[in-house]
């Protein structure tokens, strides 16, 4: 008997100050990475899919991002001085 399946993991990569495309407020947004991994006997072996999303902490609007845009936002968060988050307009489309 072989037991296999998938399991989801969520990683919070950064918290950014963005202008929300849903409510229009400049608010903190969490940048998250969602990874689904193939499991064999409950041991995660390799990723099957990876998705990136941001979520507004003010209104809860969540938006999917392509990997390139998520990498750009992550680089922006790393480059911003502590206590002064980068601000970027982010429109839902």
PDB file of C-alpha atoms in Angstrom:
ATOM      1  CA  UNK A   1       0.000   0.000   0.000  1.00  0.00           C
ATOM      2  CA  UNK A   2       1.382   3.386  -1.070  1.00  0.00           C
ATOM      3  CA  UNK A   3       0.107   6.562   0.579  1.00  0.00           C
ATOM      4  CA  UNK A   4       0.551   9.760  -1.447  1.00  0.00           C
ATOM      5  CA  UNK A   5      -1.096  13.150  -1.816  1.00  0.00           C
ATOM      6  CA  UNK A   6      -0.436  16.874  -1.549  1.00  0.00           C
ATOM      7  CA  UNK A   7      -0.074  19.359   1.257  1.00  0.00           C
ATOM      8  CA  UNK A   8      -0.192  23.159   1.212  1.00  0.00           C
ATOM      9  CA  UNK A   9       2.255  25.494   2.920  1.00  0.00           C
ATOM     10  CA  UNK A  10       1.996  29.270   3.418  1.00  0.00           C
ATOM     11  CA  UNK A  11       5.074  31.469   3.868  1.00  0.00           C
ATOM     12  CA  UNK A  12       4.800  35.142   4.816  1.00  0.00           C
ATOM     13  CA  UNK A  13       7.602  36.870   2.910  1.00  0.00           C
ATOM     14  CA  UNK A  14       7.154  40.554   3.793  1.00  0.00           C
ATOM     15  CA  UNK A  15       4.828  43.286   4.977  1.00  0.00           C
ATOM     16  CA  UNK A  16       4.718  46.242   2.587  1.00  0.00           C
ATOM     17  CA  UNK A  17       2.920  49.583   2.546  1.00  0.00           C
ATOM     18  CA  UNK A  18       0.960  49.745  -0.707  1.00  0.00           C
ATOM     19  CA  UNK A  19      -2.051  51.661  -1.966  1.00  0.00           C
ATOM     20  CA  UNK A  20      -4.810  49.062  -2.113  1.00  0.00           C
ATOM     21  CA  UNK A  21      -6.575  48.500  -5.421  1.00  0.00           C
ATOM     22  CA  UNK A  22      -9.747  47.496  -3.569  1.00  0.00           C
ATOM     23  CA  UNK A  23     -10.273  50.242  -0.989  1.00  0.00           C
ATOM     24  CA  UNK A  24      -7.773  52.872  -2.210  1.00  0.00           C
ATOM     25  CA  UNK A  25      -6.159  53.285   1.220  1.00  0.00           C
ATOM     26  CA  UNK A  26      -2.397  53.258   1.771  1.00  0.00           C
ATOM     27  CA  UNK A  27      -2.169  50.286   4.105  1.00  0.00           C
ATOM     28  CA  UNK A  28       0.078  47.415   5.085  1.00  0.00           C
ATOM     29  CA  UNK A  29      -0.119  44.424   2.764  1.00  0.00           C
ATOM     30  CA  UNK A  30       1.227  40.978   3.522  1.00  0.00           C
ATOM     31  CA  UNK A  31       3.143  39.277   0.720  1.00  0.00           C
ATOM     32  CA  UNK A  32       2.635  35.518   0.951  1.00  0.00           C
ATOM     33  CA  UNK A  33       3.908  32.517  -0.974  1.00  0.00           C
ATOM     34  CA  UNK A  34       1.597  29.496  -1.264  1.00  0.00           C
ATOM     35  CA  UNK A  35       3.347  26.209  -2.091  1.00  0.00           C
ATOM     36  CA  UNK A  36       1.647  22.868  -2.754  1.00  0.00           C
ATOM     37  CA  UNK A  37       3.998  19.888  -2.311  1.00  0.00           C
ATOM     38  CA  UNK A  38       3.640  16.264  -3.367  1.00  0.00           C
ATOM     39  CA  UNK A  39       3.848  13.901  -0.391  1.00  0.00           C
ATOM     40  CA  UNK A  40       4.741  10.223  -0.188  1.00  0.00           C
ATOM     41  CA  UNK A  41       3.998   8.506   3.127  1.00  0.00           C
ATOM     42  CA  UNK A  42       3.279  11.988   4.585  1.00  0.00           C
ATOM     43  CA  UNK A  43       6.785  13.240   3.686  1.00  0.00           C
ATOM     44  CA  UNK A  44       6.803  16.336   1.439  1.00  0.00           C
ATOM     45  CA  UNK A  45       9.053  15.618  -1.551  1.00  0.00           C
ATOM     46  CA  UNK A  46       8.825  18.370  -4.183  1.00  0.00           C
ATOM     47  CA  UNK A  47       6.704  21.437  -4.978  1.00  0.00           C
ATOM     48  CA  UNK A  48       3.827  20.935  -7.424  1.00  0.00           C
ATOM     49  CA  UNK A  49       2.687  24.575  -7.609  1.00  0.00           C
ATOM     50  CA  UNK A  50       3.753  27.957  -6.252  1.00  0.00           C
ATOM     51  CA  UNK A  51       1.554  31.065  -6.090  1.00  0.00           C
ATOM     52  CA  UNK A  52       2.110  34.557  -4.717  1.00  0.00           C
ATOM     53  CA  UNK A  53      -0.564  36.843  -3.246  1.00  0.00           C
ATOM     54  CA  UNK A  54      -0.844  40.116  -1.370  1.00  0.00           C
ATOM     55  CA  UNK A  55      -3.562  40.878   1.153  1.00  0.00           C
ATOM     56  CA  UNK A  56      -4.600  44.312   2.387  1.00  0.00           C
ATOM     57  CA  UNK A  57      -4.708  44.476   6.188  1.00  0.00           C
ATOM     58  CA  UNK A  58      -7.300  47.281   6.036  1.00  0.00           C
ATOM     59  CA  UNK A  59     -10.051  45.736   3.869  1.00  0.00           C
ATOM     60  CA  UNK A  60      -8.848  42.149   3.355  1.00  0.00           C
ATOM     61  CA  UNK A  61      -8.672  42.339  -0.455  1.00  0.00           C
ATOM     62  CA  UNK A  62      -6.395  39.601  -1.775  1.00  0.00           C
ATOM     63  CA  UNK A  63      -4.687  39.747  -5.158  1.00  0.00           C
ATOM     64  CA  UNK A  64      -2.692  37.172  -7.142  1.00  0.00           C
ATOM     65  CA  UNK A  65       0.756  38.185  -8.358  1.00  0.00           C
ATOM     66  CA  UNK A  66       3.082  36.783 -11.005  1.00  0.00           C
ATOM     67  CA  UNK A  67       6.444  35.580  -9.666  1.00  0.00           C
ATOM     68  CA  UNK A  68       8.321  38.496 -11.267  1.00  0.00           C
ATOM     69  CA  UNK A  69       6.162  41.109  -9.523  1.00  0.00           C
ATOM     70  CA  UNK A  70       6.450  39.279  -6.189  1.00  0.00           C
ATOM     71  CA  UNK A  71      10.243  39.191  -6.556  1.00  0.00           C
ATOM     72  CA  UNK A  72      10.233  42.933  -7.284  1.00  0.00           C
ATOM     73  CA  UNK A  73       8.144  43.697  -4.197  1.00  0.00           C
ATOM     74  CA  UNK A  74      10.400  41.480  -2.077  1.00  0.00           C
ATOM     75  CA  UNK A  75      13.493  43.308  -3.354  1.00  0.00           C
ATOM     76  CA  UNK A  76      11.781  46.629  -2.594  1.00  0.00           C
ATOM     77  CA  UNK A  77      11.045  45.482   0.966  1.00  0.00           C
ATOM     78  CA  UNK A  78      14.661  44.396   1.459  1.00  0.00           C
ATOM     79  CA  UNK A  79      16.003  47.734   0.144  1.00  0.00           C
ATOM     80  CA  UNK A  80      13.740  49.941   2.317  1.00  0.00           C
ATOM     81  CA  UNK A  81      15.376  51.303   5.497  1.00  0.00           C
ATOM     82  CA  UNK A  82      13.962  49.949   8.766  1.00  0.00           C
ATOM     83  CA  UNK A  83      10.944  51.919   9.957  1.00  0.00           C
ATOM     84  CA  UNK A  84      10.363  53.440   6.529  1.00  0.00           C
ATOM     85  CA  UNK A  85       8.506  50.945   4.329  1.00  0.00           C
ATOM     86  CA  UNK A  86       8.408  51.544   0.603  1.00  0.00           C
ATOM     87  CA  UNK A  87       5.147  52.897  -0.773  1.00  0.00           C
ATOM     88  CA  UNK A  88       3.892  51.788  -4.139  1.00  0.00           C
ATOM     89  CA  UNK A  89       0.599  52.135  -5.966  1.00  0.00           C
ATOM     90  CA  UNK A  90      -0.878  48.708  -6.519  1.00  0.00           C
ATOM     91  CA  UNK A  91      -4.025  48.461  -8.598  1.00  0.00           C
ATOM     92  CA  UNK A  92      -6.227  45.438  -8.901  1.00  0.00           C
ATOM     93  CA  UNK A  93      -6.563  44.392 -12.489  1.00  0.00           C
TER      94      UNK A  93
END
